[in-house]
GROMACS .gro file of C-alpha atoms in nm:
model
  310
    1MET     CA    1   0.010  -0.003   0.029
    2SER     CA    2   0.132   0.367  -0.093
    3ALA     CA    3   0.221   0.598   0.149
    4PRO     CA    4  -0.061   0.795   0.332
    5PRO     CA    5  -0.119   1.160   0.288
    6LYS     CA    6   0.039   1.412   0.481
    7SER     CA    7  -0.102   1.683   0.757
    8SER     CA    8  -0.112   2.010   0.713
    9SER     CA    9   0.077   2.253   0.960
   10ARG     CA   10  -0.026   2.523   0.847
   11LEU     CA   11  -0.257   2.716   1.101
   12PRO     CA   12  -0.606   2.813   0.920
   13LEU     CA   13  -0.515   3.224   1.037
   14HIS     CA   14  -0.653   3.509   0.937
   15LEU     CA   15  -0.478   3.871   1.101
   16ASP     CA   16  -0.786   3.894   1.326
   17SER     CA   17  -0.807   3.502   1.375
   18GLU     CA   18  -0.847   3.394   1.749
   19LEU     CA   19  -0.577   3.188   1.786
   20CYS     CA   20  -0.680   3.093   2.138
   21PHE     CA   21  -0.983   2.913   1.958
   22VAL     CA   22  -0.731   2.816   1.636
   23LEU     CA   23  -0.482   2.683   1.830
   24PRO     CA   24  -0.642   2.414   2.014
   25ASP     CA   25  -0.907   2.348   1.760
   26SER     CA   26  -0.579   2.277   1.504
   27LEU     CA   27  -0.434   2.018   1.744
   28ALA     CA   28  -0.790   1.848   1.768
   29ARG     CA   29  -0.819   1.767   1.385
   30GLU     CA   30  -0.416   1.715   1.353
   31PHE     CA   31  -0.470   1.425   1.674
   32GLU     CA   32  -0.785   1.331   1.486
   33TYR     CA   33  -0.555   1.264   1.183
   34ALA     CA   34  -0.310   1.076   1.398
   35ARG     CA   35  -0.518   0.897   1.502
   36SER     CA   36  -0.670   0.755   1.150
   37LEU     CA   37  -0.313   0.623   1.119
   38GLU     CA   38  -0.397   0.401   1.390
   39GLN     CA   39  -0.480   0.090   1.153
   40GLY     CA   40  -0.249   0.125   0.931
   41ILE     CA   41   0.011   0.076   1.184
   42MET     CA   42  -0.104  -0.224   1.289
   43ASP     CA   43  -0.166  -0.385   0.951
   44ASN     CA   44   0.208  -0.320   0.890
   45LEU     CA   45   0.061  -0.111   0.603
   46HIS     CA   46   0.398   0.121   0.540
   47PRO     CA   47   0.635   0.333   0.751
   48GLU     CA   48   0.499   0.591   0.686
   49PHE     CA   49   0.235   0.550   0.854
   50THR     CA   50   0.472   0.542   1.157
   51HIS     CA   51   0.681   0.835   1.072
   52GLN     CA   52   0.369   1.035   1.042
   53TYR     CA   53   0.187   0.923   1.301
   54ARG     CA   54   0.487   1.008   1.529
   55VAL     CA   55   0.586   1.374   1.306
   56THR     CA   56   0.209   1.505   1.412
   57LEU     CA   57   0.249   1.398   1.778
   58ARG     CA   58   0.553   1.580   1.800
   59ARG     CA   59   0.436   1.830   1.659
   60MET     CA   60   0.146   1.897   1.825
   61ARG     CA   61   0.371   1.837   2.169
   62SER     CA   62   0.629   2.136   2.026
   63LEU     CA   63   0.322   2.368   1.965
   64CYS     CA   64   0.167   2.319   2.287
   65VAL     CA   65   0.521   2.428   2.458
   66LEU     CA   66   0.586   2.662   2.204
   67LEU     CA   67   0.239   2.895   2.243
   68SER     CA   68   0.159   2.846   2.599
   69GLU     CA   69  -0.010   3.090   2.654
   70VAL     CA   70  -0.289   2.982   2.473
   71ILE     CA   71  -0.322   2.689   2.690
   72PRO     CA   72  -0.391   2.703   3.020
   73CYS     CA   73  -0.104   2.586   3.227
   74PHE     CA   74  -0.282   2.289   3.444
   75GLU     CA   75  -0.401   2.179   3.053
   76LEU     CA   76  -0.021   2.158   2.916
   77ALA     CA   77   0.072   1.961   3.184
   78ILE     CA   78  -0.184   1.687   3.103
   79LEU     CA   79  -0.129   1.756   2.695
   80LYS     CA   80   0.333   1.719   2.733
   81PRO     CA   81   0.301   1.368   2.922
   82HIS     CA   82   0.054   1.224   2.788
   83LEU     CA   83   0.136   1.259   2.390
   84LYS     CA   84   0.520   1.221   2.496
   85THR     CA   85   0.410   0.870   2.640
   86LEU     CA   86   0.194   0.821   2.273
   87MET     CA   87   0.538   0.905   2.142
   88LYS     CA   88   0.736   0.739   2.333
   89GLN     CA   89   0.581   0.369   2.250
   90THR     CA   90   0.713   0.394   1.810
   91ASN     CA   91   1.098   0.488   1.899
   92LEU     CA   92   1.198   0.100   1.865
   93LEU     CA   93   0.931   0.009   1.603
   94ARG     CA   94   1.064   0.336   1.369
   95ASP     CA   95   1.448   0.255   1.436
   96LEU     CA   96   1.429  -0.083   1.338
   97ASP     CA   97   1.207   0.062   1.017
   98VAL     CA   98   1.505   0.295   0.870
   99PHE     CA   99   1.770  -0.003   0.942
  100THR     CA  100   1.550  -0.231   0.745
  101LEU     CA  101   1.442   0.006   0.501
  102ASP     CA  102   1.806   0.127   0.452
  103THR     CA  103   1.934  -0.258   0.406
  104ASN     CA  104   2.098  -0.250   0.048
  105GLN     CA  105   2.271   0.024   0.159
  106TYR     CA  106   2.522  -0.136   0.430
  107LEU     CA  107   2.538  -0.413   0.246
  108ALA     CA  108   2.699  -0.168   0.010
  109MET     CA  109   2.975  -0.030   0.241
  110LEU     CA  110   3.091  -0.402   0.287
  111PRO     CA  111   2.992  -0.621  -0.037
  112GLU     CA  112   3.301  -0.866   0.023
  113GLN     CA  113   3.096  -0.882   0.374
  114HIS     CA  114   2.740  -1.014   0.205
  115SER     CA  115   2.632  -1.314   0.343
  116SER     CA  116   2.718  -1.177   0.694
  117LEU     CA  117   2.556  -0.864   0.686
  118THR     CA  118   2.229  -1.068   0.500
  119ARG     CA  119   2.171  -1.336   0.808
  120ILE     CA  120   2.242  -1.001   1.047
  121PHE     CA  121   1.998  -0.793   0.858
  122ALA     CA  122   1.750  -1.089   0.902
  123ASP     CA  123   1.769  -1.060   1.233
  124ILE     CA  124   1.695  -0.667   1.279
  125ASP     CA  125   1.359  -0.757   1.026
  126ALA     CA  126   1.293  -1.024   1.294
  127MET     CA  127   1.316  -0.782   1.551
  128LYS     CA  128   1.168  -0.492   1.361
  129ASN     CA  129   0.823  -0.736   1.324
  130ALA     CA  130   0.824  -0.827   1.705
  131GLU     CA  131   0.819  -0.451   1.820
  132GLN     CA  132   0.590  -0.373   1.513
  133VAL     CA  133   0.302  -0.730   1.719
  134ARG     CA  134   0.412  -0.570   2.031
  135VAL     CA  135   0.322  -0.130   1.894
  136ALA     CA  136   0.023  -0.296   1.714
  137SER     CA  137  -0.108  -0.454   2.071
  138TRP     CA  138  -0.004  -0.093   2.279
  139LEU     CA  139  -0.261   0.005   1.999
  140ALA     CA  140  -0.563  -0.127   2.070
  141SER     CA  141  -0.529  -0.175   2.443
  142LEU     CA  142  -0.744   0.010   2.656
  143SER     CA  143  -0.401   0.203   2.850
  144TYR     CA  144  -0.352   0.376   2.480
  145GLN     CA  145  -0.735   0.447   2.467
  146ALA     CA  146  -0.739   0.609   2.785
  147HIS     CA  147  -0.448   0.800   2.745
  148CYS     CA  148  -0.620   0.961   2.342
  149ALA     CA  149  -0.900   1.033   2.560
  150VAL     CA  150  -0.728   1.214   2.801
  151VAL     CA  151  -0.537   1.398   2.535
  152ARG     CA  152  -0.855   1.512   2.362
  153ASN     CA  153  -1.083   1.603   2.625
  154SER     CA  154  -0.774   1.887   2.713
  155LEU     CA  155  -0.784   1.992   2.370
  156GLU     CA  156  -1.198   2.053   2.390
  157ARG     CA  157  -1.108   2.189   2.769
  158THR     CA  158  -0.846   2.404   2.558
  159LYS     CA  159  -1.084   2.545   2.337
  160GLN     CA  160  -1.355   2.760   2.612
  161TYR     CA  161  -1.029   2.935   2.725
  162ASP     CA  162  -0.922   3.349   2.600
  163LEU     CA  163  -0.557   3.387   2.767
  164LEU     CA  164  -0.470   3.605   2.492
  165LYS     CA  165  -0.478   3.977   2.609
  166ASN     CA  166  -0.716   4.186   2.373
  167ASP     CA  167  -0.471   4.438   2.273
  168ILE     CA  168  -0.210   4.199   2.161
  169GLU     CA  169  -0.213   4.152   1.793
  170LEU     CA  170  -0.191   3.817   1.646
  171VAL     CA  171   0.100   3.894   1.453
  172THR     CA  172   0.239   4.068   1.645
  173PHE     CA  173   0.241   3.772   1.908
  174ALA     CA  174   0.329   3.584   1.580
  175ASN     CA  175   0.634   3.804   1.558
  176GLN     CA  176   0.780   3.801   1.905
  177LYS     CA  177   0.741   3.371   1.895
  178ILE     CA  178   0.879   3.353   1.569
  179ALA     CA  179   1.238   3.648   1.673
  180ASP     CA  180   1.289   3.469   2.023
  181GLN     CA  181   1.313   3.165   1.819
  182PHE     CA  182   1.497   3.253   1.537
  183ARG     CA  183   1.728   3.366   1.833
  184LYS     CA  184   1.719   3.095   1.997
  185VAL     CA  185   1.914   2.862   1.694
  186ASN     CA  186   2.147   3.191   1.596
  187ASN     CA  187   2.292   3.135   1.963
  188SER     CA  188   2.318   2.751   1.964
  189GLN     CA  189   2.422   2.688   1.612
  190ARG     CA  190   2.741   2.972   1.708
  191LYS     CA  191   2.851   2.749   1.950
  192ILE     CA  192   2.883   2.450   1.762
  193SER     CA  193   3.284   2.420   1.609
  194PRO     CA  194   3.404   2.061   1.448
  195ALA     CA  195   3.418   1.999   1.802
  196SER     CA  196   3.127   2.018   1.907
  197LYS     CA  197   3.049   1.636   2.102
  198ASP     CA  198   2.745   1.506   1.918
  199ASP     CA  199   2.446   1.639   2.177
  200VAL     CA  200   2.543   1.960   2.138
  201ILE     CA  201   2.403   1.962   1.788
  202HIS     CA  202   2.110   1.782   1.812
  203THR     CA  203   2.042   2.042   2.065
  204LEU     CA  204   2.098   2.292   1.796
  205ARG     CA  205   1.856   2.022   1.539
  206ILE     CA  206   1.593   2.037   1.871
  207LYS     CA  207   1.594   2.400   1.852
  208CYS     CA  208   1.578   2.462   1.442
  209LYS     CA  209   1.301   2.178   1.469
  210ALA     CA  210   1.062   2.397   1.699
  211LEU     CA  211   1.173   2.718   1.487
  212ARG     CA  212   0.999   2.486   1.158
  213TYR     CA  213   0.685   2.408   1.361
  214LEU     CA  214   0.679   2.786   1.406
  215LEU     CA  215   0.793   2.983   1.070
  216GLU     CA  216   0.474   2.658   0.862
  217CYS     CA  217   0.235   2.716   1.130
  218PHE     CA  218   0.223   3.128   1.103
  219SER     CA  219   0.262   3.138   0.746
  220ALA     CA  220  -0.034   3.208   0.624
  221LEU     CA  221   0.034   3.570   0.808
  222TYR     CA  222   0.322   3.658   0.604
  223PRO     CA  223   0.268   3.565   0.223
  224ALA     CA  224   0.588   3.775   0.144
  225GLN     CA  225   0.897   3.569  -0.085
  226GLN     CA  226   1.100   3.620   0.261
  227HIS     CA  227   0.924   3.418   0.496
  228LYS     CA  228   0.920   3.119   0.229
  229GLU     CA  229   1.290   3.201   0.184
  230ASN     CA  230   1.368   3.174   0.538
  231VAL     CA  231   1.132   2.822   0.545
  232GLN     CA  232   1.340   2.676   0.251
  233GLN     CA  233   1.764   2.803   0.438
  234LEU     CA  234   1.631   2.624   0.774
  235LYS     CA  235   1.512   2.306   0.613
  236GLN     CA  236   1.821   2.305   0.422
  237LEU     CA  237   1.985   2.330   0.698
  238GLN     CA  238   1.778   2.044   0.895
  239ASP     CA  239   1.811   1.780   0.601
  240LYS     CA  240   2.239   1.824   0.741
  241LEU     CA  241   2.130   1.772   1.058
  242GLY     CA  242   1.857   1.522   1.055
  243ASP     CA  243   2.132   1.353   0.830
  244PHE     CA  244   2.446   1.384   1.078
  245ASN     CA  245   2.138   1.211   1.315
  246ASP     CA  246   2.111   0.929   1.119
  247THR     CA  247   2.406   0.869   1.153
  248SER     CA  248   2.467   0.939   1.518
  249THR     CA  249   2.217   0.676   1.607
  250GLN     CA  250   2.286   0.405   1.327
  251ILE     CA  251   2.665   0.417   1.574
  252ALA     CA  252   2.532   0.379   1.857
  253PHE     CA  253   2.215   0.051   1.714
  254PHE     CA  254   2.513  -0.144   1.576
  255THR     CA  255   2.707  -0.056   1.871
  256GLN     CA  256   2.498  -0.210   2.127
  257LEU     CA  257   2.423  -0.462   1.831
  258ARG     CA  258   2.745  -0.629   1.855
  259LYS     CA  259   2.724  -0.707   2.229
  260ASP     CA  260   2.394  -0.926   2.216
  261LYS     CA  261   2.548  -1.277   2.271
  262ARG     CA  262   2.331  -1.436   1.936
  263TYR     CA  263   2.624  -1.345   1.727
  264ASN     CA  264   2.960  -1.535   1.693
  265LYS     CA  265   3.292  -1.330   1.734
  266PRO     CA  266   3.343  -1.299   1.317
  267ASP     CA  267   2.973  -1.172   1.268
  268ARG     CA  268   3.084  -0.899   1.578
  269GLN     CA  269   3.415  -0.861   1.384
  270VAL     CA  270   3.151  -0.763   1.057
  271LEU     CA  271   2.957  -0.495   1.286
  272LYS     CA  272   3.327  -0.327   1.367
  273SER     CA  273   3.346  -0.283   1.031
  274LEU     CA  274   2.996  -0.177   0.948
  275ILE     CA  275   3.029   0.045   1.230
  276LYS     CA  276   3.407   0.143   1.055
  277GLU     CA  277   3.185   0.298   0.724
  278ILE     CA  278   2.940   0.449   0.936
  279LYS     CA  279   3.142   0.691   1.131
  280GLN     CA  280   3.334   0.769   0.821
  281ALA     CA  281   2.991   0.833   0.721
  282HIS     CA  282   2.949   1.027   1.002
  283GLU     CA  283   3.255   1.236   0.986
  284GLN     CA  284   3.129   1.333   0.629
  285SER     CA  285   2.832   1.424   0.731
  286ARG     CA  286   3.001   1.618   1.049
  287GLN     CA  287   3.189   1.810   0.761
  288SER     CA  288   2.897   1.891   0.535
  289THR     CA  289   2.720   2.020   0.853
  290LEU     CA  290   2.938   2.270   0.956
  291LEU     CA  291   2.981   2.380   0.586
  292ARG     CA  292   2.587   2.438   0.579
  293LEU     CA  293   2.623   2.609   0.926
  294LYS     CA  294   2.868   2.884   0.810
  295SER     CA  295   2.613   2.950   0.461
  296PHE     CA  296   2.298   2.968   0.715
  297ASP     CA  297   2.507   3.204   0.951
  298SER     CA  298   2.543   3.400   0.706
  299PHE     CA  299   2.189   3.417   0.657
  300ILE     CA  300   1.990   3.443   0.975
  301ASN     CA  301   2.206   3.791   1.001
  302ASP     CA  302   2.151   3.912   0.723
  303ALA     CA  303   1.938   4.243   0.811
  304SER     CA  304   1.668   4.110   0.599
  305THR     CA  305   1.576   3.782   0.712
  306LEU     CA  306   1.383   3.894   1.052
  307GLU     CA  307   1.282   4.238   0.925
  308ILE     CA  308   0.890   4.059   0.836
  309TYR     CA  309   0.876   3.962   1.170
  310ARG     CA  310   0.974   4.336   1.345
   0.00000   0.00000   0.00000
């Protein structure tokens, strides 16, 4: 089966829209979209069902935090942990999906070890199938249904509150949020050096995601081409940061797999060789990310980049 359609991250806003209603209403529709993907995950129709499910829940949780002025603090205290729990249950399945999808890529790294790697990736595929069964059981459980009911009810209650001051225009609020997050990204990216640890670069990746969510959700308020250019520049940086994070995840996964007692010494040696190849790719990704950061630094500090948010 083909992948499911993606949901829109753009809020249906006008200059006079009431964000206190539009945001929770849109989040509620996003949540229903995520829930519409459950059967596809349970039936193992396509890895994209799990991916879009996770992307949607992550975006929901991030927007709840980023736009916390719109959501009552007691509702935020409910939404954050419940959405996190729903996402966490699919962490391993998503990782294993990616590993199995990229099997041929790994085999190409060590063509002389094709037989051993094929056997190892058959084990990974079996792990993925077992995890898919576990996730399917979770999605069908009463506990899962209870978490979903809590999230849905919280979003419905949130629609009833009007927390923003009437004298704050929507576009002014959006400008402040976007400009603040741009500053956080700028401060974070300037700390990155060739010696930076992976988790420091990962922190920048998280801040960039938050900025992307804000740029996209408020995009209806910014018809100017500069806003579209800002999104595109950020996306290019995110692609590099994503590649770097992927190789970091791969190194951690295969290093742990190498400790598995099911593998004999020759298999562990093959995994060691694979990890060496991935580490080389990781270093290349680091250099590529650093180059992209130089370009992004020039862009983000250009006077025209943030002018539309002032």
